[in-house]
Amino acid sequence: MGWPNILQISLLKASKPSVGDVFTLLRNEGISSEELKPFKASDINDLFPWLYYGKRFDILRRLCHIAKRKVEDNFKKYSIAVECHIIAEDTKKIVASSL
């Protein structure tokens, strides 16, 4: 999945999540409010390059695990296993995974 899809699944949103929702999610995963301050007026898509080029792969992996848990919890009666991968849209390469 790409960054917007990971956020939608992690936050259980049918449409594009708000910046506030994404900030709360990222703060819960260990990013300080001070680090997020420059992105206050930004689009949520501006956060992915910051995490990726800032080598915050730990945060990206945690988001994969959150998305995996949310999908598995919503479909637990079907006994499915889910693996989640975040891809960089420009290179189409996996940058983080729930494996």
mmCIF file of N, CA and C in Angstrom:
data_model
loop_
_atom_site.group_PDB
_atom_site.id
_atom_site.type_symbol
_atom_site.label_atom_id
_atom_site.label_comp_id
_atom_site.label_asym_id
_atom_site.label_seq_id
_atom_site.Cartn_x
_atom_site.Cartn_y
_atom_site.Cartn_z
ATOM 1 N N MET A 1 0.835 -1.184 0.000
ATOM 2 C CA MET A 1 0.000 0.000 0.000
ATOM 3 C C MET A 1 0.872 1.236 0.000
ATOM 4 N N GLY A 2 0.305 2.279 -0.484
ATOM 5 C CA GLY A 2 0.961 3.570 -0.411
ATOM 6 C C GLY A 2 0.641 4.258 0.901
ATOM 7 N N TRP A 3 1.306 5.353 1.146
ATOM 8 C CA TRP A 3 1.153 6.115 2.386
ATOM 9 C C TRP A 3 -0.290 6.483 2.695
ATOM 10 N N PRO A 4 -1.057 7.054 1.767
ATOM 11 C CA PRO A 4 -2.444 7.428 2.112
ATOM 12 C C PRO A 4 -3.293 6.229 2.531
ATOM 13 N N ASN A 5 -3.093 5.094 1.880
ATOM 14 C CA ASN A 5 -3.870 3.894 2.225
ATOM 15 C C ASN A 5 -3.519 3.364 3.609
ATOM 16 N N ILE A 6 -2.242 3.381 3.943
ATOM 17 C CA ILE A 6 -1.815 2.942 5.275
ATOM 18 C C ILE A 6 -2.473 3.807 6.343
ATOM 19 N N LEU A 7 -2.501 5.094 6.114
ATOM 20 C CA LEU A 7 -3.116 5.998 7.089
ATOM 21 C C LEU A 7 -4.608 5.744 7.213
ATOM 22 N N GLN A 8 -5.287 5.557 6.082
ATOM 23 C CA GLN A 8 -6.733 5.291 6.122
ATOM 24 C C GLN A 8 -7.037 4.020 6.901
ATOM 25 N N ILE A 9 -6.283 2.972 6.660
ATOM 26 C CA ILE A 9 -6.529 1.713 7.353
ATOM 27 C C ILE A 9 -6.152 1.815 8.827
ATOM 28 N N SER A 10 -5.012 2.432 9.114
ATOM 29 C CA SER A 10 -4.565 2.561 10.504
ATOM 30 C C SER A 10 -5.532 3.380 11.343
ATOM 31 N N LEU A 11 -6.195 4.332 10.705
ATOM 32 C CA LEU A 11 -7.137 5.197 11.418
ATOM 33 C C LEU A 11 -8.590 4.793 11.203
ATOM 34 N N LEU A 12 -8.810 3.732 10.420
ATOM 35 C CA LEU A 12 -10.167 3.271 10.083
ATOM 36 C C LEU A 12 -11.028 4.400 9.528
ATOM 37 N N LYS A 13 -10.495 5.077 8.526
ATOM 38 C CA LYS A 13 -11.203 6.175 7.865
ATOM 39 C C LYS A 13 -11.556 5.769 6.443
ATOM 40 N N ALA A 14 -12.765 6.081 6.014
ATOM 41 C CA ALA A 14 -13.186 5.766 4.650
ATOM 42 C C ALA A 14 -12.615 6.767 3.651
ATOM 43 N N SER A 15 -12.322 7.961 4.123
ATOM 44 C CA SER A 15 -11.764 8.985 3.239
ATOM 45 C C SER A 15 -10.425 9.451 3.811
ATOM 46 N N LYS A 16 -9.846 10.430 3.159
ATOM 47 C CA LYS A 16 -8.544 10.947 3.578
ATOM 48 C C LYS A 16 -8.621 11.444 5.024
ATOM 49 N N PRO A 17 -7.735 10.943 5.892
ATOM 50 C CA PRO A 17 -7.766 11.384 7.291
ATOM 51 C C PRO A 17 -7.294 12.830 7.441
ATOM 52 N N SER A 18 -7.688 13.439 8.520
ATOM 53 C CA SER A 18 -7.274 14.817 8.787
ATOM 54 C C SER A 18 -5.843 14.841 9.321
ATOM 55 N N VAL A 19 -5.229 16.001 9.242
ATOM 56 C CA VAL A 19 -3.871 16.177 9.756
ATOM 57 C C VAL A 19 -3.846 15.878 11.251
ATOM 58 N N GLY A 20 -4.883 16.298 11.960
ATOM 59 C CA GLY A 20 -4.963 16.041 13.405
ATOM 60 C C GLY A 20 -4.973 14.559 13.728
ATOM 61 N N ASP A 21 -5.734 13.787 12.957
ATOM 62 C CA ASP A 21 -5.783 12.342 13.167
ATOM 63 C C ASP A 21 -4.410 11.710 12.942
ATOM 64 N N VAL A 22 -3.744 12.134 11.884
ATOM 65 C CA VAL A 22 -2.424 11.585 11.559
ATOM 66 C C VAL A 22 -1.407 11.994 12.621
ATOM 67 N N PHE A 23 -1.467 13.235 13.091
ATOM 68 C CA PHE A 23 -0.557 13.686 14.149
ATOM 69 C C PHE A 23 -0.750 12.863 15.413
ATOM 70 N N THR A 24 -1.996 12.605 15.774
ATOM 71 C CA THR A 24 -2.273 11.795 16.963
ATOM 72 C C THR A 24 -1.701 10.393 16.795
ATOM 73 N N LEU A 25 -1.908 9.800 15.644
ATOM 74 C CA LEU A 25 -1.372 8.472 15.357
ATOM 75 C C LEU A 25 0.153 8.467 15.484
ATOM 76 N N LEU A 26 0.810 9.444 14.877
ATOM 77 C CA LEU A 26 2.269 9.498 14.920
ATOM 78 C C LEU A 26 2.798 9.800 16.320
ATOM 79 N N ARG A 27 2.104 10.644 17.066
ATOM 80 C CA ARG A 27 2.520 10.903 18.456
ATOM 81 C C ARG A 27 2.402 9.635 19.295
ATOM 82 N N ASN A 28 1.354 8.853 19.054
ATOM 83 C CA ASN A 28 1.194 7.594 19.781
ATOM 84 C C ASN A 28 2.304 6.592 19.446
ATOM 85 N N GLU A 29 2.926 6.775 18.299
ATOM 86 C CA GLU A 29 4.000 5.867 17.875
ATOM 87 C C GLU A 29 5.393 6.411 18.169
ATOM 88 N N GLY A 30 5.477 7.518 18.881
ATOM 89 C CA GLY A 30 6.773 7.975 19.358
ATOM 90 C C GLY A 30 7.329 9.251 18.769
ATOM 91 N N ILE A 31 6.595 9.930 17.931
ATOM 92 C CA ILE A 31 7.076 11.189 17.376
ATOM 93 C C ILE A 31 6.542 12.325 18.240
ATOM 94 N N SER A 32 7.421 13.225 18.605
ATOM 95 C CA SER A 32 7.022 14.315 19.498
ATOM 96 C C SER A 32 6.231 15.390 18.748
ATOM 97 N N SER A 33 5.465 16.139 19.504
ATOM 98 C CA SER A 33 4.700 17.259 18.938
ATOM 99 C C SER A 33 5.637 18.283 18.332
ATOM 100 N N GLU A 34 6.787 18.468 18.952
ATOM 101 C CA GLU A 34 7.769 19.433 18.462
ATOM 102 C C GLU A 34 8.280 19.041 17.075
ATOM 103 N N GLU A 35 8.492 17.744 16.851
ATOM 104 C CA GLU A 35 8.950 17.264 15.542
ATOM 105 C C GLU A 35 7.886 17.469 14.463
ATOM 106 N N LEU A 36 6.622 17.402 14.850
ATOM 107 C CA LEU A 36 5.524 17.538 13.893
ATOM 108 C C LEU A 36 5.140 18.985 13.614
ATOM 109 N N LYS A 37 5.604 19.885 14.431
ATOM 110 C CA LYS A 37 5.233 21.297 14.314
ATOM 111 C C LYS A 37 5.417 21.871 12.903
ATOM 112 N N PRO A 38 6.528 21.590 12.194
ATOM 113 C CA PRO A 38 6.685 22.162 10.849
ATOM 114 C C PRO A 38 5.633 21.692 9.842
ATOM 115 N N PHE A 39 4.932 20.616 10.158
ATOM 116 C CA PHE A 39 3.954 20.040 9.231
ATOM 117 C C PHE A 39 2.520 20.442 9.568
ATOM 118 N N LYS A 40 2.362 21.346 10.503
ATOM 119 C CA LYS A 40 1.027 21.736 10.974
ATOM 120 C C LYS A 40 0.105 22.184 9.842
ATOM 121 N N ALA A 41 0.647 22.916 8.869
ATOM 122 C CA ALA A 41 -0.165 23.416 7.757
ATOM 123 C C ALA A 41 0.079 22.618 6.476
ATOM 124 N N SER A 42 0.731 21.477 6.589
ATOM 125 C CA SER A 42 1.073 20.671 5.411
ATOM 126 C C SER A 42 0.007 19.629 5.108
ATOM 127 N N ASP A 43 0.123 19.065 3.950
ATOM 128 C CA ASP A 43 -0.697 17.924 3.558
ATOM 129 C C ASP A 43 -0.129 16.673 4.238
ATOM 130 N N ILE A 44 -0.978 15.720 4.528
ATOM 131 C CA ILE A 44 -0.498 14.498 5.194
ATOM 132 C C ILE A 44 0.513 13.737 4.338
ATOM 133 N N ASN A 45 0.462 13.918 3.036
ATOM 134 C CA ASN A 45 1.414 13.230 2.155
ATOM 135 C C ASN A 45 2.834 13.761 2.296
ATOM 136 N N ASP A 46 2.998 14.939 2.882
ATOM 137 C CA ASP A 46 4.330 15.499 3.108
ATOM 138 C C ASP A 46 5.062 14.801 4.250
ATOM 139 N N LEU A 47 4.347 14.042 5.057
ATOM 140 C CA LEU A 47 4.973 13.362 6.194
ATOM 141 C C LEU A 47 5.760 12.125 5.778
ATOM 142 N N PHE A 48 5.319 11.450 4.724
ATOM 143 C CA PHE A 48 6.011 10.231 4.317
ATOM 144 C C PHE A 48 7.469 10.483 3.919
ATOM 145 N N PRO A 49 7.759 11.455 3.045
ATOM 146 C CA PRO A 49 9.167 11.693 2.702
ATOM 147 C C PRO A 49 10.011 12.064 3.929
ATOM 148 N N TRP A 50 9.414 12.797 4.849
ATOM 149 C CA TRP A 50 10.130 13.172 6.071
ATOM 150 C C TRP A 50 10.491 11.929 6.878
ATOM 151 N N LEU A 51 9.567 11.010 7.010
ATOM 152 C CA LEU A 51 9.847 9.768 7.736
ATOM 153 C C LEU A 51 10.841 8.890 6.972
ATOM 154 N N TYR A 52 10.640 8.785 5.675
ATOM 155 C CA TYR A 52 11.483 7.916 4.848
ATOM 156 C C TYR A 52 12.927 8.420 4.766
ATOM 157 N N TYR A 53 13.102 9.662 4.356
ATOM 158 C CA TYR A 53 14.459 10.203 4.212
ATOM 159 C C TYR A 53 15.110 10.494 5.557
ATOM 160 N N GLY A 54 14.288 10.626 6.594
ATOM 161 C CA GLY A 54 14.807 10.782 7.952
ATOM 162 C C GLY A 54 15.125 9.448 8.602
ATOM 163 N N LYS A 55 14.976 8.377 7.841
ATOM 164 C CA LYS A 55 15.268 7.010 8.294
ATOM 165 C C LYS A 55 14.480 6.618 9.552
ATOM 166 N N ARG A 56 13.216 7.031 9.584
ATOM 167 C CA ARG A 56 12.337 6.672 10.703
ATOM 168 C C ARG A 56 11.570 5.398 10.362
ATOM 169 N N PHE A 57 12.324 4.381 9.968
ATOM 170 C CA PHE A 57 11.730 3.115 9.546
ATOM 171 C C PHE A 57 11.015 2.409 10.691
ATOM 172 N N ASP A 58 11.429 2.674 11.926
ATOM 173 C CA ASP A 58 10.747 2.101 13.079
ATOM 174 C C ASP A 58 9.293 2.561 13.122
ATOM 175 N N ILE A 59 9.061 3.830 12.846
ATOM 176 C CA ILE A 59 7.693 4.371 12.830
ATOM 177 C C ILE A 59 6.906 3.767 11.675
ATOM 178 N N LEU A 60 7.515 3.684 10.508
ATOM 179 C CA LEU A 60 6.834 3.110 9.348
ATOM 180 C C LEU A 60 6.470 1.645 9.601
ATOM 181 N N ARG A 61 7.374 0.889 10.228
ATOM 182 C CA ARG A 61 7.070 -0.515 10.552
ATOM 183 C C ARG A 61 5.918 -0.613 11.546
ATOM 184 N N ARG A 62 5.916 0.269 12.536
ATOM 185 C CA ARG A 62 4.814 0.250 13.511
ATOM 186 C C ARG A 62 3.477 0.533 12.844
ATOM 187 N N LEU A 63 3.480 1.448 11.879
ATOM 188 C CA LEU A 63 2.241 1.738 11.152
ATOM 189 C C LEU A 63 1.784 0.523 10.350
ATOM 190 N N CYS A 64 2.723 -0.229 9.798
ATOM 191 C CA CYS A 64 2.366 -1.478 9.106
ATOM 192 C C CYS A 64 1.710 -2.455 10.069
ATOM 193 N N HIS A 65 2.256 -2.569 11.263
ATOM 194 C CA HIS A 65 1.692 -3.490 12.256
ATOM 195 C C HIS A 65 0.301 -3.034 12.701
ATOM 196 N N ILE A 66 0.114 -1.729 12.824
ATOM 197 C CA ILE A 66 -1.211 -1.208 13.189
ATOM 198 C C ILE A 66 -2.221 -1.548 12.098
ATOM 199 N N ALA A 67 -1.880 -1.287 10.846
ATOM 200 C CA ALA A 67 -2.787 -1.582 9.732
ATOM 201 C C ALA A 67 -3.092 -3.080 9.677
ATOM 202 N N LYS A 68 -2.090 -3.905 9.862
ATOM 203 C CA LYS A 68 -2.274 -5.367 9.863
ATOM 204 C C LYS A 68 -3.283 -5.774 10.947
ATOM 205 N N ARG A 69 -3.088 -5.256 12.164
ATOM 206 C CA ARG A 69 -3.994 -5.589 13.271
ATOM 207 C C ARG A 69 -5.420 -5.125 12.996
ATOM 208 N N LYS A 70 -5.569 -3.922 12.445
ATOM 209 C CA LYS A 70 -6.914 -3.392 12.182
ATOM 210 C C LYS A 70 -7.655 -4.265 11.171
ATOM 211 N N VAL A 71 -6.967 -4.666 10.105
ATOM 212 C CA VAL A 71 -7.616 -5.511 9.089
ATOM 213 C C VAL A 71 -7.941 -6.881 9.680
ATOM 214 N N GLU A 72 -6.988 -7.483 10.370
ATOM 215 C CA GLU A 72 -7.238 -8.807 10.954
ATOM 216 C C GLU A 72 -8.354 -8.760 11.988
ATOM 217 N N ASP A 73 -8.406 -7.704 12.790
ATOM 218 C CA ASP A 73 -9.480 -7.581 13.779
ATOM 219 C C ASP A 73 -10.850 -7.441 13.110
ATOM 220 N N ASN A 74 -10.908 -6.716 12.006
ATOM 221 C CA ASN A 74 -12.187 -6.526 11.316
ATOM 222 C C ASN A 74 -12.648 -7.771 10.569
ATOM 223 N N PHE A 75 -11.733 -8.677 10.264
ATOM 224 C CA PHE A 75 -12.082 -9.894 9.536
ATOM 225 C C PHE A 75 -11.749 -11.151 10.323
ATOM 226 N N LYS A 76 -11.715 -11.059 11.651
ATOM 227 C CA LYS A 76 -11.296 -12.201 12.463
ATOM 228 C C LYS A 76 -12.210 -13.418 12.329
ATOM 229 N N LYS A 77 -13.451 -13.211 11.984
ATOM 230 C CA LYS A 77 -14.345 -14.369 11.833
ATOM 231 C C LYS A 77 -14.000 -15.200 10.596
ATOM 232 N N TYR A 78 -13.178 -14.637 9.700
ATOM 233 C CA TYR A 78 -12.777 -15.365 8.499
ATOM 234 C C TYR A 78 -11.411 -16.031 8.631
ATOM 235 N N SER A 79 -10.757 -15.862 9.755
ATOM 236 C CA SER A 79 -9.445 -16.463 10.025
ATOM 237 C C SER A 79 -8.442 -16.186 8.907
ATOM 238 N N ILE A 80 -8.261 -14.913 8.606
ATOM 239 C CA ILE A 80 -7.289 -14.566 7.576
ATOM 240 C C ILE A 80 -6.032 -13.984 8.224
ATOM 241 N N ALA A 81 -4.941 -14.144 7.537
ATOM 242 C CA ALA A 81 -3.682 -13.539 7.965
ATOM 243 C C ALA A 81 -3.341 -12.435 6.965
ATOM 244 N N VAL A 82 -2.880 -11.325 7.466
ATOM 245 C CA VAL A 82 -2.575 -10.170 6.630
ATOM 246 C C VAL A 82 -1.126 -9.770 6.854
ATOM 247 N N GLU A 83 -0.454 -9.433 5.787
ATOM 248 C CA GLU A 83 0.868 -8.818 5.870
ATOM 249 C C GLU A 83 0.749 -7.471 5.190
ATOM 250 N N CYS A 84 1.407 -6.503 5.737
ATOM 251 C CA CYS A 84 1.287 -5.136 5.250
ATOM 252 C C CYS A 84 2.662 -4.620 4.845
ATOM 253 N N HIS A 85 2.713 -3.953 3.709
ATOM 254 C CA HIS A 85 3.946 -3.349 3.222
ATOM 255 C C HIS A 85 3.644 -1.922 2.781
ATOM 256 N N ILE A 86 4.511 -0.989 3.159
ATOM 257 C CA ILE A 86 4.405 0.375 2.655
ATOM 258 C C ILE A 86 5.369 0.489 1.491
ATOM 259 N N ILE A 87 4.860 1.013 0.385
ATOM 260 C CA ILE A 87 5.729 1.210 -0.776
ATOM 261 C C ILE A 87 5.921 2.695 -1.024
ATOM 262 N N ALA A 88 7.091 3.024 -1.562
ATOM 263 C CA ALA A 88 7.353 4.389 -2.006
ATOM 264 C C ALA A 88 6.776 4.520 -3.406
ATOM 265 N N GLU A 89 5.910 5.465 -3.614
ATOM 266 C CA GLU A 89 5.228 5.613 -4.898
ATOM 267 C C GLU A 89 6.191 5.850 -6.061
ATOM 268 N N ASP A 90 7.257 6.587 -5.821
ATOM 269 C CA ASP A 90 8.169 6.910 -6.920
ATOM 270 C C ASP A 90 9.020 5.719 -7.358
ATOM 271 N N THR A 91 9.458 4.891 -6.414
ATOM 272 C CA THR A 91 10.319 3.750 -6.763
ATOM 273 C C THR A 91 9.570 2.422 -6.823
ATOM 274 N N LYS A 92 8.371 2.388 -6.264
ATOM 275 C CA LYS A 92 7.562 1.151 -6.179
ATOM 276 C C LYS A 92 8.270 0.058 -5.380
ATOM 277 N N LYS A 93 9.122 0.458 -4.450
ATOM 278 C CA LYS A 93 9.838 -0.492 -3.598
ATOM 279 C C LYS A 93 9.258 -0.467 -2.188
ATOM 280 N N ILE A 94 9.320 -1.622 -1.540
ATOM 281 C CA ILE A 94 8.865 -1.730 -0.157
ATOM 282 C C ILE A 94 9.853 -0.999 0.745
ATOM 283 N N VAL A 95 9.326 -0.103 1.590
ATOM 284 C CA VAL A 95 10.192 0.624 2.519
ATOM 285 C C VAL A 95 9.974 0.194 3.963
ATOM 286 N N ALA A 96 8.845 -0.467 4.241
ATOM 287 C CA ALA A 96 8.556 -0.981 5.573
ATOM 288 C C ALA A 96 7.548 -2.107 5.441
ATOM 289 N N SER A 97 7.567 -2.997 6.439
ATOM 290 C CA SER A 97 6.703 -4.171 6.354
ATOM 291 C C SER A 97 6.298 -4.632 7.746
ATOM 292 N N SER A 98 5.229 -5.396 7.810
ATOM 293 C CA SER A 98 4.797 -5.990 9.074
ATOM 294 C C SER A 98 5.424 -7.375 9.280
ATOM 295 N N LEU A 99 6.221 -7.817 8.348
ATOM 296 C CA LEU A 99 6.880 -9.125 8.494
ATOM 297 C C LEU A 99 7.959 -9.094 9.542
#
